[in-house]
CSV table of C-alpha atoms in Angstrom, one decimal:
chain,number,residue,atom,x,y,z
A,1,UNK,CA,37.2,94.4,169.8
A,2,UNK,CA,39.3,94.4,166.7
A,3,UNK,CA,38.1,91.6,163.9
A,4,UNK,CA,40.0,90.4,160.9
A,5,UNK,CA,38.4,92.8,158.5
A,6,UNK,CA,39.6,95.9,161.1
A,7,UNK,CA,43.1,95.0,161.0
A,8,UNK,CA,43.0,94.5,157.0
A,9,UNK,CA,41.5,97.7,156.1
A,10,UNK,CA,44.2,99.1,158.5
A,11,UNK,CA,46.6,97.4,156.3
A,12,UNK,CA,45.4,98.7,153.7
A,13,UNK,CA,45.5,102.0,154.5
A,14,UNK,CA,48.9,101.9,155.2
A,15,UNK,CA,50.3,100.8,152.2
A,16,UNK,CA,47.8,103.5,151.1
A,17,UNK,CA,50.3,105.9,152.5
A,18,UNK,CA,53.6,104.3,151.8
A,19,UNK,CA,52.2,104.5,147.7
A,20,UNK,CA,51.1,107.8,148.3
A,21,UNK,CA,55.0,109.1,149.9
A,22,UNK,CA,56.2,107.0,147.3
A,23,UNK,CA,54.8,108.7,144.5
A,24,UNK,CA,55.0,112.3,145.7
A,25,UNK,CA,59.1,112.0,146.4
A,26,UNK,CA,60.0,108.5,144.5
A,27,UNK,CA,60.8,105.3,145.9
A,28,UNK,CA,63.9,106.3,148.4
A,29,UNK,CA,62.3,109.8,148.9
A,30,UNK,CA,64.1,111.8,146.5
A,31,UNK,CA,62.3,113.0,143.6
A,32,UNK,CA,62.0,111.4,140.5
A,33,UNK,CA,64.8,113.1,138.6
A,34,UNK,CA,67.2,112.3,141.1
A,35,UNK,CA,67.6,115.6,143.0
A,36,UNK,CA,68.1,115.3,146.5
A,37,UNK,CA,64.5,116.9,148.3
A,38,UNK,CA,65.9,119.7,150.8
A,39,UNK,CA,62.8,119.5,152.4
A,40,UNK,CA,61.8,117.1,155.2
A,41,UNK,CA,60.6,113.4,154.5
A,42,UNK,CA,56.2,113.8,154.2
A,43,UNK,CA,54.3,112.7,157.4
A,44,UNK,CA,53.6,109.2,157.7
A,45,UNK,CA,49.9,108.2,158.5
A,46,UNK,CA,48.3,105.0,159.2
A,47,UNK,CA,44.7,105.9,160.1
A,48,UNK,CA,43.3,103.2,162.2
A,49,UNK,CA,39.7,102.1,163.1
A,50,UNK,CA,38.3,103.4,165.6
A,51,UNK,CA,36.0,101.6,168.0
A,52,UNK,CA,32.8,100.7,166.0
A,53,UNK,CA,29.6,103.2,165.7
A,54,UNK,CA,31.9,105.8,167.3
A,55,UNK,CA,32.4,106.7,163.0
A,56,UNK,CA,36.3,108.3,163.9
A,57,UNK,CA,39.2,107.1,163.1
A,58,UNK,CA,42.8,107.5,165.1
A,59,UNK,CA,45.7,108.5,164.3
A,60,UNK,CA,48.7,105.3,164.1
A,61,UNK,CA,51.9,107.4,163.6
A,62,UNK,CA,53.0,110.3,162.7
A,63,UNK,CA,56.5,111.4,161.6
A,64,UNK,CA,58.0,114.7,162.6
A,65,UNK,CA,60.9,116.6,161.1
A,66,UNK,CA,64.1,116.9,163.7
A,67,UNK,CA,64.3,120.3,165.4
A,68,UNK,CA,67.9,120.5,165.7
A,69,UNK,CA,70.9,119.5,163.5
A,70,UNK,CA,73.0,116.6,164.1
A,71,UNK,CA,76.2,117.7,165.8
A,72,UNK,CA,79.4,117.1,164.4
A,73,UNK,CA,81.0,113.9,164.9
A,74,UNK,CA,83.9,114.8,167.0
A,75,UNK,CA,81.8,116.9,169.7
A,76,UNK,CA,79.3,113.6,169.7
A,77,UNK,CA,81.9,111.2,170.5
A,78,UNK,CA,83.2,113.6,173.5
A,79,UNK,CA,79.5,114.0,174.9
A,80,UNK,CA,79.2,110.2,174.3
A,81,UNK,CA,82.5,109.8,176.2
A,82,UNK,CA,81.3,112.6,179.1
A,83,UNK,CA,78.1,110.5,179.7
A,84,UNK,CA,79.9,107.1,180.3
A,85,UNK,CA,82.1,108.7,182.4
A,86,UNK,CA,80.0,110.5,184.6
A,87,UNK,CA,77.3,107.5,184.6
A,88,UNK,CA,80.5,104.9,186.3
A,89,UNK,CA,80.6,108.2,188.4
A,90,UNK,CA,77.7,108.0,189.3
A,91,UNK,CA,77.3,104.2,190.2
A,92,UNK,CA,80.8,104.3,192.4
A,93,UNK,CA,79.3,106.8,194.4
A,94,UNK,CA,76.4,104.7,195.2
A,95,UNK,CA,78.3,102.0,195.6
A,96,UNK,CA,80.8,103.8,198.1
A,97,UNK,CA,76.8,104.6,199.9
A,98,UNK,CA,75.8,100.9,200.2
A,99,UNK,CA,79.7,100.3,201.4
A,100,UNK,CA,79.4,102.8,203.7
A,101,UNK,CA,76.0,101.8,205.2
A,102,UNK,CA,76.7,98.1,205.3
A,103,UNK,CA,80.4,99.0,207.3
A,104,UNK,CA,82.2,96.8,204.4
A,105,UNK,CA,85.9,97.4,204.0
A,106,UNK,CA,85.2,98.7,200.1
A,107,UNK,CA,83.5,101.6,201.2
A,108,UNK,CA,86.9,103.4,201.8
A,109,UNK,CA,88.6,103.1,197.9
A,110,UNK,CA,85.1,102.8,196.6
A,111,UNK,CA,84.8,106.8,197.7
A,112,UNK,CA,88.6,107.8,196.7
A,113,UNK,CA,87.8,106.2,193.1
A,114,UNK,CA,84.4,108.2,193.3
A,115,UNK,CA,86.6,111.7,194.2
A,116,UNK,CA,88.6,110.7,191.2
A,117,UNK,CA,85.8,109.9,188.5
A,118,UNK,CA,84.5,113.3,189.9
A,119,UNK,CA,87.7,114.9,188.5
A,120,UNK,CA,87.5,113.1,185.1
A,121,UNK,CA,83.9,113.4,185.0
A,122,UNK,CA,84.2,117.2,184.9
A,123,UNK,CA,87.4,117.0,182.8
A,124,UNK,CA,84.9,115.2,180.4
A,125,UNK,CA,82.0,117.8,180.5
A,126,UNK,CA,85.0,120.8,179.9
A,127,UNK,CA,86.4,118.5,177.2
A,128,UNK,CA,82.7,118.2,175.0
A,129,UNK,CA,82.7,122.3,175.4
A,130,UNK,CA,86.6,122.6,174.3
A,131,UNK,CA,85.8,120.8,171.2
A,132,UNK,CA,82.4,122.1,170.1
A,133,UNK,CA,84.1,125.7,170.5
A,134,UNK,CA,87.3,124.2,168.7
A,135,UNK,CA,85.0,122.7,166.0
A,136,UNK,CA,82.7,126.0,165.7
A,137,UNK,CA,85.9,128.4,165.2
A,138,UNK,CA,87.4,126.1,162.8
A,139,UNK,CA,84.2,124.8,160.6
A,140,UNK,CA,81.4,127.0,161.9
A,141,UNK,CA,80.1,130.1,160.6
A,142,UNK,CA,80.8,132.4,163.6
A,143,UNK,CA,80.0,135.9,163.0
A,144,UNK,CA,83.3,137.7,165.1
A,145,UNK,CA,86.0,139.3,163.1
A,146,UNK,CA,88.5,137.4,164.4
A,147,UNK,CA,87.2,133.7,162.8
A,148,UNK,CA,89.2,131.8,161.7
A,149,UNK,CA,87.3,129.9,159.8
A,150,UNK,CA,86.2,133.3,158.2
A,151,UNK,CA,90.3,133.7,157.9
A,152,UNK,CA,90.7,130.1,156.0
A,153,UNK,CA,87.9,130.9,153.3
A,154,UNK,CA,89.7,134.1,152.4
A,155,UNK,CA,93.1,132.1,152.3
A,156,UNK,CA,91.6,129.8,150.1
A,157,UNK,CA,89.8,132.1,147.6
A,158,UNK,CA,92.9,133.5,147.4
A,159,UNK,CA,94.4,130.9,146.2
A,160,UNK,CA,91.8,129.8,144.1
A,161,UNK,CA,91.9,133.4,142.7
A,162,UNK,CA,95.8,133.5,142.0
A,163,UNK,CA,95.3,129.8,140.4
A,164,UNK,CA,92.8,131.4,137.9
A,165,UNK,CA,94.8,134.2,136.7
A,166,UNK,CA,98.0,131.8,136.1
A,167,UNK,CA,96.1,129.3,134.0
A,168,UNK,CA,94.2,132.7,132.2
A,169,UNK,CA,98.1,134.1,131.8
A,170,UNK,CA,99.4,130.7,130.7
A,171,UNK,CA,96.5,130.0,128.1
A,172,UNK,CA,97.2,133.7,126.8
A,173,UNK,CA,101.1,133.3,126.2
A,174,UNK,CA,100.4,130.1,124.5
A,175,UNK,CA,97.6,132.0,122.4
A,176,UNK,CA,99.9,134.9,121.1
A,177,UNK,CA,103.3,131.9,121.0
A,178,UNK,CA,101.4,130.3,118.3
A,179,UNK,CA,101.1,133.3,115.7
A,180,UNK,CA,104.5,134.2,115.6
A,181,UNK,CA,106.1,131.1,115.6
A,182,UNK,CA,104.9,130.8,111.5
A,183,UNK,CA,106.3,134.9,111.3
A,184,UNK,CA,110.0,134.1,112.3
């Protein structure tokens, strides 16, 4: 049975741990000269009371790093797209059941719309594995000699290369223009 004085002290010791993540990585969790942490936020903990005489405490919440990356935004909105798709798939087709079952005159388009969300559900799974592919060759880091994203990087030293040397070439003519203006 928790009393007033359980529920304070487990109060307390969670602003406890919200001073304590404060201090260690500032008050929006970047350190305190303002470079962005590249680690993961600290773990959160709220120790609560545990059942009196029993001397232990538990464990409130804990905060754990993500395991993957967050994919790129267009290959999310196709998966989001695939997923509504194939979910109204999935519901005509058990609509098209119940039809079927109960002998009502629906059951007949209910199961040609449900052959044709079939062929757009699957034109929706294809479509989120076209653009993470598209995304990867284009963006990605994809160790094959024939990326093209490993093609647009050297394109753009290039350029960035060629764009150094003019400006180095141009600073130099002005440079040696100067002295012999004053000789002719």
């Amino acid at each position: 049975m928790n009393t007033k004085s359980d529920t304070e002290s487990a109060m307390k010791a969670g602003k406890k741990a919200q001073a304590r993540t404060r201090t260690a990585g500032g008050e929006d969790g970047h350190e305190k000269d303002g470079a962005a942490t590249s680690k993961a936020p600290a773990e959160v903990e709220v120790e609560l009371p545990a059942p009196r005489g029993t001397g232990l405490s538990r464990r409130f919440w804990v905060e754990e790093p993500a395991i993957r990356r967050r994919m790129p935004d267009p290959v999310r909105t196709a998966a989001v797209r695939a997923v509504i798709i194939a979910s109204v798939t999935l519901m005509q087709a058990m609509v098209a059941f119940f039809c079927t079952l109960a002998g009502s005159w629906l059951a007949f388009p209910m199961v040609l719309s449900s052959v044709g969300s079939t062929v757009v559900a699957t034109w929706g799974v294809l479509d989120v594995w076209v653009t993470r592919q598209v995304w990867n060759q284009r963006n990605g880091v994809v160790s094959v000699p024939s990326s093209t994203a490993r093609q647009l990087r050297r394109e753009r030293r290039r350029a960035r290369r060629t764009a150094r040397t003019a400006e180095r070439d141009g600073a130099r003519i002005r440079r040696r223009g100067a002295g012999r203006l004053s000789e002719a």
